[in-house]
Structures are given as structure tokens and as C-alpha cells.
Amino acid sequence: MREALELARSAALAGEVPVGALVVQGERVIGRGANRPIGSCDPTAHAEIVALRDAARHLGDYRLGGTTLYVTLEPCIMCAAALVHARIDRVVFGAWDPKAGGAGSIADVFNIRELNHRVDVFGGVLADECGTLLSDFFRARRS
């Protein structure tokens, strides 16, 4: 999660909402992502999606079974669905997102029984640090 926080900080420096994500297989990072929808003019370029794309290129496969995604903010509904489709085994996130969270805050995509894959989800890791990074970013933009 500390490396994901560094990626989030790099997103903030680029003027993006500070969210960072890593895909890990065993002890090895196989995908990295930081938010970049503004800079790439791509509404899907959330940190999780960028990390999934990087990991899929690394493995040469769009299915990422046997991996864990670490992300500084609870995935939104779009990202949660992408994580299910990518067959990620586990998601570990930092801050909860009461306005857009798809892992329980406004919806729980990971517990839709009809979906064909289950993702183990654990939230709140370094939540204060992840949340402070986001709060500070938005406070600075408002002033």
C-alpha cells in the first residue's frame, strides 16, 4: 500500500485525483497505475484500470487470477466490475469512498451472486493516510 500511495502522490502532482494502484502476483508487482483520466482524456483511466492494463500486458493475458490489487481508495462501480472480469483474487484498499465506492459504500459489486467470479475484499488499510492525501488534494483545489 505504501507504493500505491507513492503512485497516488504522483497523480496529484500531475493534477489528477490522487489514487494509486498495484497488481501483485506473489511478491512481485506486475502492474502499476495512477489516476490519469484528465491527462489522457479517458474517463476509464482510473488507477485500477491503468494497473490492470499494465498487469495484463505483463502477463500477456487479460485474466489475472492469482493476483491481488492494492489501491488507495475504494474502487468505484466501474473498477469493481473490471476487477471481477479480470479474475483478480483479492482487493485491498485504503480509504472508503462514501460518494462512489463499489465495495460497499454505495454498492457492493463484489457480492453480486450472479457474477461468475468472487473477489476477496479488505478495506481500511492505511485508511487515514490515504484519506488525508485525498482531503488535502481537494482542500488545495478549493482554495
Short mmCIF file of N, CA and C in Angstrom, two decimals:
data_model
loop_
_atom_site.label_atom_id
_atom_site.label_comp_id
_atom_site.label_asym_id
_atom_site.label_seq_id
_atom_site.Cartn_x
_atom_site.Cartn_y
_atom_site.Cartn_z
N MET A 1 0.83 -1.20 0.00
CA MET A 1 0.00 0.00 0.00
C MET A 1 0.87 1.26 0.00
N ARG A 2 2.04 1.17 0.57
CA ARG A 2 2.92 2.35 0.57
C ARG A 2 3.32 2.72 -0.85
N GLU A 3 3.59 1.72 -1.69
CA GLU A 3 3.93 2.02 -3.08
C GLU A 3 2.73 2.59 -3.83
N ALA A 4 1.54 2.11 -3.52
CA ALA A 4 0.33 2.67 -4.13
C ALA A 4 0.16 4.13 -3.72
N LEU A 5 0.50 4.45 -2.47
CA LEU A 5 0.44 5.85 -2.02
C LEU A 5 1.42 6.72 -2.80
N GLU A 6 2.59 6.20 -3.11
CA GLU A 6 3.55 6.96 -3.93
C GLU A 6 2.99 7.23 -5.31
N LEU A 7 2.34 6.23 -5.89
CA LEU A 7 1.70 6.41 -7.20
C LEU A 7 0.58 7.46 -7.11
N ALA A 8 -0.16 7.45 -6.00
CA ALA A 8 -1.22 8.44 -5.80
C ALA A 8 -0.62 9.84 -5.71
N ARG A 9 0.49 9.96 -5.02
CA ARG A 9 1.15 11.27 -4.92
C ARG A 9 1.60 11.76 -6.30
N SER A 10 2.07 10.84 -7.13
CA SER A 10 2.49 11.24 -8.48
C SER A 10 1.29 11.71 -9.30
N ALA A 11 0.12 11.08 -9.09
CA ALA A 11 -1.09 11.53 -9.77
C ALA A 11 -1.44 12.95 -9.35
N ALA A 12 -1.34 13.23 -8.05
CA ALA A 12 -1.65 14.57 -7.54
C ALA A 12 -0.74 15.62 -8.17
N LEU A 13 0.55 15.29 -8.29
CA LEU A 13 1.50 16.23 -8.90
C LEU A 13 1.14 16.53 -10.36
N ALA A 14 0.48 15.58 -11.01
CA ALA A 14 0.05 15.76 -12.40
C ALA A 14 -1.33 16.42 -12.49
N GLY A 15 -1.90 16.79 -11.33
CA GLY A 15 -3.21 17.44 -11.32
C GLY A 15 -4.38 16.47 -11.35
N GLU A 16 -4.09 15.20 -11.16
CA GLU A 16 -5.13 14.17 -11.15
C GLU A 16 -5.54 13.88 -9.71
N VAL A 17 -6.73 13.33 -9.52
CA VAL A 17 -7.16 12.91 -8.19
C VAL A 17 -6.16 11.85 -7.71
N PRO A 18 -5.61 12.01 -6.50
CA PRO A 18 -4.53 11.14 -6.05
C PRO A 18 -4.98 9.74 -5.63
N VAL A 19 -5.01 8.85 -6.61
CA VAL A 19 -5.30 7.44 -6.38
C VAL A 19 -4.22 6.64 -7.08
N GLY A 20 -3.68 5.66 -6.38
CA GLY A 20 -2.66 4.79 -6.95
C GLY A 20 -3.03 3.34 -6.73
N ALA A 21 -2.59 2.46 -7.64
CA ALA A 21 -2.93 1.04 -7.55
C ALA A 21 -1.77 0.18 -8.05
N LEU A 22 -1.69 -1.02 -7.47
CA LEU A 22 -0.69 -2.02 -7.86
C LEU A 22 -1.37 -3.37 -8.01
N VAL A 23 -0.93 -4.15 -8.99
CA VAL A 23 -1.33 -5.55 -9.10
C VAL A 23 -0.11 -6.37 -8.72
N VAL A 24 -0.30 -7.27 -7.77
CA VAL A 24 0.80 -8.06 -7.24
C VAL A 24 0.50 -9.55 -7.45
N GLN A 25 1.51 -10.26 -7.91
CA GLN A 25 1.42 -11.72 -8.06
C GLN A 25 2.53 -12.30 -7.22
N GLY A 26 2.17 -13.02 -6.17
CA GLY A 26 3.18 -13.49 -5.23
C GLY A 26 3.80 -12.29 -4.53
N GLU A 27 5.09 -12.14 -4.66
CA GLU A 27 5.80 -11.00 -4.07
C GLU A 27 6.18 -9.95 -5.12
N ARG A 28 5.73 -10.16 -6.36
CA ARG A 28 6.18 -9.33 -7.48
C ARG A 28 5.08 -8.39 -7.97
N VAL A 29 5.41 -7.13 -8.12
CA VAL A 29 4.48 -6.16 -8.70
C VAL A 29 4.49 -6.36 -10.22
N ILE A 30 3.31 -6.64 -10.79
CA ILE A 30 3.22 -6.87 -12.23
C ILE A 30 2.44 -5.78 -12.95
N GLY A 31 1.83 -4.86 -12.18
CA GLY A 31 1.08 -3.77 -12.78
C GLY A 31 1.03 -2.58 -11.85
N ARG A 32 1.19 -1.40 -12.41
CA ARG A 32 1.14 -0.16 -11.65
C ARG A 32 0.19 0.81 -12.35
N GLY A 33 -0.49 1.61 -11.54
CA GLY A 33 -1.38 2.60 -12.13
C GLY A 33 -1.61 3.77 -11.20
N ALA A 34 -1.75 4.93 -11.78
CA ALA A 34 -2.14 6.14 -11.07
C ALA A 34 -3.26 6.77 -11.87
N ASN A 35 -4.16 7.46 -11.20
CA ASN A 35 -5.25 8.12 -11.91
C ASN A 35 -4.70 9.00 -13.02
N ARG A 36 -5.33 8.93 -14.20
CA ARG A 36 -4.94 9.81 -15.29
C ARG A 36 -6.05 10.07 -16.30
N PRO A 37 -7.31 10.15 -15.85
CA PRO A 37 -8.36 10.44 -16.83
C PRO A 37 -8.26 11.84 -17.43
N ILE A 38 -7.78 12.81 -16.68
CA ILE A 38 -7.68 14.18 -17.20
C ILE A 38 -6.59 14.25 -18.26
N GLY A 39 -5.39 13.81 -17.91
CA GLY A 39 -4.25 13.90 -18.83
C GLY A 39 -4.40 13.03 -20.07
N SER A 40 -5.10 11.91 -19.95
CA SER A 40 -5.25 11.02 -21.11
C SER A 40 -6.57 11.23 -21.84
N CYS A 41 -7.41 12.14 -21.34
CA CYS A 41 -8.74 12.36 -21.92
C CYS A 41 -9.51 11.04 -22.03
N ASP A 42 -9.42 10.25 -20.96
CA ASP A 42 -10.02 8.92 -20.94
C ASP A 42 -10.77 8.74 -19.63
N PRO A 43 -12.10 8.75 -19.66
CA PRO A 43 -12.86 8.63 -18.41
C PRO A 43 -12.67 7.29 -17.70
N THR A 44 -12.12 6.30 -18.39
CA THR A 44 -11.89 4.99 -17.75
C THR A 44 -10.48 4.86 -17.17
N ALA A 45 -9.66 5.88 -17.26
CA ALA A 45 -8.26 5.78 -16.84
C ALA A 45 -8.10 5.97 -15.33
N HIS A 46 -8.91 5.24 -14.57
CA HIS A 46 -8.74 5.22 -13.12
C HIS A 46 -7.50 4.39 -12.80
N ALA A 47 -6.94 4.59 -11.63
CA ALA A 47 -5.71 3.90 -11.24
C ALA A 47 -5.84 2.39 -11.37
N GLU A 48 -6.98 1.85 -10.96
CA GLU A 48 -7.17 0.39 -11.02
C GLU A 48 -7.14 -0.11 -12.46
N ILE A 49 -7.80 0.60 -13.35
CA ILE A 49 -7.86 0.19 -14.76
C ILE A 49 -6.47 0.27 -15.39
N VAL A 50 -5.75 1.35 -15.09
CA VAL A 50 -4.38 1.50 -15.61
C VAL A 50 -3.51 0.35 -15.10
N ALA A 51 -3.63 0.00 -13.83
CA ALA A 51 -2.85 -1.10 -13.26
C ALA A 51 -3.24 -2.44 -13.88
N LEU A 52 -4.55 -2.65 -14.10
CA LEU A 52 -5.00 -3.90 -14.75
C LEU A 52 -4.42 -4.02 -16.15
N ARG A 53 -4.46 -2.93 -16.91
CA ARG A 53 -3.93 -2.96 -18.27
C ARG A 53 -2.44 -3.26 -18.26
N ASP A 54 -1.71 -2.66 -17.34
CA ASP A 54 -0.27 -2.90 -17.22
C ASP A 54 0.01 -4.36 -16.86
N ALA A 55 -0.74 -4.91 -15.91
CA ALA A 55 -0.55 -6.30 -15.49
C ALA A 55 -0.91 -7.26 -16.63
N ALA A 56 -1.98 -6.98 -17.34
CA ALA A 56 -2.39 -7.85 -18.45
C ALA A 56 -1.32 -7.87 -19.54
N ARG A 57 -0.75 -6.70 -19.85
CA ARG A 57 0.35 -6.65 -20.83
C ARG A 57 1.55 -7.46 -20.33
N HIS A 58 1.84 -7.31 -19.04
CA HIS A 58 2.99 -8.02 -18.45
C HIS A 58 2.81 -9.54 -18.57
N LEU A 59 1.60 -10.02 -18.27
CA LEU A 59 1.34 -11.47 -18.31
C LEU A 59 0.98 -11.98 -19.69
N GLY A 60 0.57 -11.06 -20.59
CA GLY A 60 0.10 -11.50 -21.90
C GLY A 60 -1.25 -12.19 -21.82
N ASP A 61 -2.06 -11.80 -20.83
CA ASP A 61 -3.36 -12.42 -20.62
C ASP A 61 -4.27 -11.41 -19.91
N TYR A 62 -5.52 -11.34 -20.33
CA TYR A 62 -6.44 -10.41 -19.68
C TYR A 62 -7.00 -10.97 -18.39
N ARG A 63 -6.83 -12.25 -18.15
CA ARG A 63 -7.26 -12.85 -16.89
C ARG A 63 -6.10 -12.84 -15.92
N LEU A 64 -6.36 -12.28 -14.75
CA LEU A 64 -5.29 -12.04 -13.78
C LEU A 64 -5.49 -12.83 -12.50
N GLY A 65 -5.92 -14.09 -12.64
CA GLY A 65 -6.09 -14.95 -11.47
C GLY A 65 -4.78 -15.09 -10.70
N GLY A 66 -4.89 -15.30 -9.40
CA GLY A 66 -3.70 -15.44 -8.57
C GLY A 66 -3.05 -14.12 -8.22
N THR A 67 -3.79 -13.01 -8.38
CA THR A 67 -3.21 -11.69 -8.11
C THR A 67 -4.03 -10.94 -7.06
N THR A 68 -3.38 -9.94 -6.49
CA THR A 68 -4.02 -9.02 -5.54
C THR A 68 -3.83 -7.61 -6.06
N LEU A 69 -4.89 -6.81 -5.98
CA LEU A 69 -4.80 -5.40 -6.32
C LEU A 69 -4.83 -4.59 -5.03
N TYR A 70 -3.84 -3.71 -4.89
CA TYR A 70 -3.79 -2.76 -3.77
C TYR A 70 -4.12 -1.40 -4.35
N VAL A 71 -5.05 -0.68 -3.72
CA VAL A 71 -5.45 0.63 -4.22
C VAL A 71 -5.75 1.54 -3.04
N THR A 72 -5.44 2.80 -3.19
CA THR A 72 -5.54 3.74 -2.08
C THR A 72 -6.97 4.18 -1.77
N LEU A 73 -7.90 3.95 -2.67
CA LEU A 73 -9.29 4.34 -2.49
C LEU A 73 -10.21 3.20 -2.89
N GLU A 74 -11.29 3.03 -2.18
CA GLU A 74 -12.28 2.00 -2.52
C GLU A 74 -12.63 2.11 -4.00
N PRO A 75 -12.57 0.99 -4.73
CA PRO A 75 -12.90 1.04 -6.16
C PRO A 75 -14.33 1.51 -6.41
N CYS A 76 -14.49 2.28 -7.49
CA CYS A 76 -15.83 2.68 -7.92
C CYS A 76 -16.51 1.47 -8.56
N ILE A 77 -17.75 1.64 -8.94
CA ILE A 77 -18.51 0.53 -9.52
C ILE A 77 -17.86 0.05 -10.82
N MET A 78 -17.42 0.97 -11.67
CA MET A 78 -16.76 0.58 -12.92
C MET A 78 -15.52 -0.26 -12.65
N CYS A 79 -14.68 0.21 -11.74
CA CYS A 79 -13.43 -0.50 -11.44
C CYS A 79 -13.70 -1.84 -10.76
N ALA A 80 -14.68 -1.87 -9.85
CA ALA A 80 -15.01 -3.12 -9.18
C ALA A 80 -15.45 -4.18 -10.20
N ALA A 81 -16.28 -3.77 -11.16
CA ALA A 81 -16.71 -4.71 -12.20
C ALA A 81 -15.54 -5.18 -13.04
N ALA A 82 -14.62 -4.27 -13.37
CA ALA A 82 -13.43 -4.66 -14.14
C ALA A 82 -12.57 -5.65 -13.36
N LEU A 83 -12.47 -5.47 -12.05
CA LEU A 83 -11.69 -6.39 -11.23
C LEU A 83 -12.30 -7.78 -11.21
N VAL A 84 -13.63 -7.84 -11.18
CA VAL A 84 -14.31 -9.14 -11.26
C VAL A 84 -14.02 -9.78 -12.61
N HIS A 85 -14.17 -9.03 -13.69
CA HIS A 85 -13.96 -9.58 -15.03
C HIS A 85 -12.51 -9.99 -15.26
N ALA A 86 -11.57 -9.32 -14.60
CA ALA A 86 -10.15 -9.67 -14.74
C ALA A 86 -9.77 -10.88 -13.90
N ARG A 87 -10.69 -11.34 -13.07
CA ARG A 87 -10.46 -12.50 -12.20
C ARG A 87 -9.41 -12.25 -11.11
N ILE A 88 -9.31 -10.99 -10.68
CA ILE A 88 -8.44 -10.67 -9.55
C ILE A 88 -8.91 -11.48 -8.35
N ASP A 89 -7.98 -12.05 -7.59
CA ASP A 89 -8.36 -12.84 -6.42
C ASP A 89 -8.74 -11.99 -5.21
N ARG A 90 -7.97 -10.90 -5.01
CA ARG A 90 -8.16 -10.12 -3.79
C ARG A 90 -7.94 -8.64 -4.07
N VAL A 91 -8.73 -7.81 -3.41
CA VAL A 91 -8.57 -6.36 -3.47
C VAL A 91 -8.37 -5.86 -2.05
N VAL A 92 -7.32 -5.06 -1.89
CA VAL A 92 -7.03 -4.43 -0.61
C VAL A 92 -7.03 -2.93 -0.87
N PHE A 93 -7.89 -2.19 -0.16
CA PHE A 93 -7.94 -0.75 -0.41
C PHE A 93 -7.77 0.03 0.88
N GLY A 94 -7.43 1.31 0.69
CA GLY A 94 -7.19 2.21 1.82
C GLY A 94 -8.45 2.88 2.29
N ALA A 95 -8.72 4.07 1.78
CA ALA A 95 -9.85 4.88 2.24
C ALA A 95 -11.16 4.39 1.62
N TRP A 96 -12.23 4.49 2.41
CA TRP A 96 -13.57 4.22 1.91
C TRP A 96 -14.03 5.42 1.10
N ASP A 97 -14.88 5.19 0.10
CA ASP A 97 -15.40 6.27 -0.75
C ASP A 97 -16.91 6.36 -0.61
N PRO A 98 -17.40 7.18 0.33
CA PRO A 98 -18.84 7.25 0.58
C PRO A 98 -19.66 7.82 -0.58
N LYS A 99 -19.01 8.44 -1.57
CA LYS A 99 -19.74 9.03 -2.69
C LYS A 99 -19.77 8.15 -3.94
N ALA A 100 -18.80 7.24 -4.08
CA ALA A 100 -18.74 6.45 -5.31
C ALA A 100 -18.24 5.02 -5.12
N GLY A 101 -18.07 4.58 -3.89
CA GLY A 101 -17.47 3.28 -3.62
C GLY A 101 -18.32 2.09 -4.04
N GLY A 102 -17.70 1.18 -4.78
CA GLY A 102 -18.38 -0.01 -5.28
C GLY A 102 -18.07 -1.27 -4.51
N ALA A 103 -17.45 -1.12 -3.32
CA ALA A 103 -17.12 -2.28 -2.49
C ALA A 103 -17.90 -2.24 -1.18
N GLY A 104 -19.02 -1.53 -1.19
CA GLY A 104 -19.86 -1.49 -0.02
C GLY A 104 -20.38 -0.12 0.35
N SER A 105 -19.71 0.94 -0.06
CA SER A 105 -20.16 2.27 0.34
C SER A 105 -21.48 2.68 -0.30
N ILE A 106 -21.59 2.59 -1.62
CA ILE A 106 -22.88 2.89 -2.26
C ILE A 106 -23.45 1.66 -2.96
N ALA A 107 -22.60 0.70 -3.25
CA ALA A 107 -22.99 -0.57 -3.85
C ALA A 107 -21.91 -1.58 -3.49
N ASP A 108 -22.23 -2.86 -3.62
CA ASP A 108 -21.21 -3.88 -3.36
C ASP A 108 -21.15 -4.84 -4.54
N VAL A 109 -20.42 -4.42 -5.55
CA VAL A 109 -20.29 -5.21 -6.78
C VAL A 109 -19.70 -6.59 -6.48
N PHE A 110 -18.81 -6.66 -5.50
CA PHE A 110 -18.12 -7.91 -5.21
C PHE A 110 -19.03 -8.97 -4.59
N ASN A 111 -20.21 -8.57 -4.15
CA ASN A 111 -21.15 -9.53 -3.57
C ASN A 111 -22.39 -9.76 -4.42
N ILE A 112 -22.29 -9.45 -5.70
CA ILE A 112 -23.40 -9.78 -6.60
C ILE A 112 -23.29 -11.27 -6.92
N ARG A 113 -24.23 -12.03 -6.40
CA ARG A 113 -24.16 -13.50 -6.54
C ARG A 113 -24.17 -13.99 -7.97
N GLU A 114 -24.83 -13.24 -8.84
CA GLU A 114 -24.96 -13.70 -10.22
C GLU A 114 -23.68 -13.58 -11.03
N LEU A 115 -22.72 -12.81 -10.55
CA LEU A 115 -21.45 -12.70 -11.28
C LEU A 115 -20.68 -14.01 -11.15
N ASN A 116 -19.87 -14.30 -12.16
CA ASN A 116 -19.22 -15.61 -12.23
C ASN A 116 -17.86 -15.68 -11.54
N HIS A 117 -17.47 -14.67 -10.79
CA HIS A 117 -16.19 -14.70 -10.08
C HIS A 117 -16.34 -13.99 -8.75
N ARG A 118 -15.69 -14.48 -7.74
CA ARG A 118 -15.70 -13.88 -6.41
C ARG A 118 -14.35 -13.25 -6.12
N VAL A 119 -14.38 -12.05 -5.58
CA VAL A 119 -13.17 -11.33 -5.20
C VAL A 119 -13.20 -11.14 -3.69
N ASP A 120 -12.13 -11.51 -3.03
CA ASP A 120 -11.98 -11.26 -1.60
C ASP A 120 -11.60 -9.79 -1.43
N VAL A 121 -12.29 -9.06 -0.56
CA VAL A 121 -12.07 -7.62 -0.42
C VAL A 121 -11.77 -7.27 1.03
N PHE A 122 -10.77 -6.42 1.21
CA PHE A 122 -10.39 -5.96 2.54
C PHE A 122 -10.12 -4.47 2.46
N GLY A 123 -10.88 -3.67 3.19
CA GLY A 123 -10.73 -2.22 3.15
C GLY A 123 -10.22 -1.65 4.44
N GLY A 124 -9.70 -0.43 4.35
CA GLY A 124 -9.26 0.30 5.53
C GLY A 124 -7.77 0.24 5.82
N VAL A 125 -6.97 -0.31 4.91
CA VAL A 125 -5.52 -0.39 5.12
C VAL A 125 -4.89 0.99 4.90
N LEU A 126 -4.23 1.50 5.90
CA LEU A 126 -3.67 2.86 5.87
C LEU A 126 -4.74 3.88 5.48
N ALA A 127 -5.96 3.65 5.95
CA ALA A 127 -7.10 4.48 5.57
C ALA A 127 -6.88 5.95 5.90
N ASP A 128 -6.32 6.24 7.07
CA ASP A 128 -6.12 7.65 7.44
C ASP A 128 -5.16 8.34 6.50
N GLU A 129 -4.05 7.68 6.19
CA GLU A 129 -3.06 8.27 5.29
C GLU A 129 -3.62 8.45 3.88
N CYS A 130 -4.33 7.43 3.40
CA CYS A 130 -4.93 7.51 2.07
C CYS A 130 -6.00 8.60 2.03
N GLY A 131 -6.83 8.67 3.05
CA GLY A 131 -7.90 9.66 3.11
C GLY A 131 -7.36 11.08 3.24
N THR A 132 -6.30 11.24 4.03
CA THR A 132 -5.70 12.57 4.20
C THR A 132 -5.14 13.08 2.88
N LEU A 133 -4.51 12.20 2.11
CA LEU A 133 -3.97 12.60 0.81
C LEU A 133 -5.08 13.15 -0.08
N LEU A 134 -6.21 12.47 -0.10
CA LEU A 134 -7.35 12.92 -0.90
C LEU A 134 -7.93 14.22 -0.36
N SER A 135 -8.13 14.29 0.95
CA SER A 135 -8.70 15.51 1.56
C SER A 135 -7.82 16.72 1.31
N ASP A 136 -6.52 16.54 1.49
CA ASP A 136 -5.59 17.65 1.26
C ASP A 136 -5.62 18.11 -0.20
N PHE A 137 -5.70 17.16 -1.12
CA PHE A 137 -5.75 17.48 -2.54
C PHE A 137 -6.98 18.34 -2.86
N PHE A 138 -8.14 17.91 -2.39
CA PHE A 138 -9.37 18.65 -2.69
C PHE A 138 -9.43 19.97 -1.95
N ARG A 139 -8.92 20.02 -0.74
CA ARG A 139 -8.87 21.28 0.00
C ARG A 139 -8.03 22.30 -0.75
N ALA A 140 -6.89 21.88 -1.26
CA ALA A 140 -5.99 22.78 -2.01
C ALA A 140 -6.66 23.26 -3.30
N ARG A 141 -7.42 22.41 -3.93
CA ARG A 141 -8.10 22.82 -5.18
C ARG A 141 -9.22 23.82 -4.93
N ARG A 142 -9.85 23.72 -3.76
CA ARG A 142 -10.96 24.63 -3.44
C ARG A 142 -10.46 26.00 -3.01
N SER A 143 -9.19 26.09 -2.56
CA SER A 143 -8.71 27.38 -2.05
C SER A 143 -7.95 28.18 -3.09
#
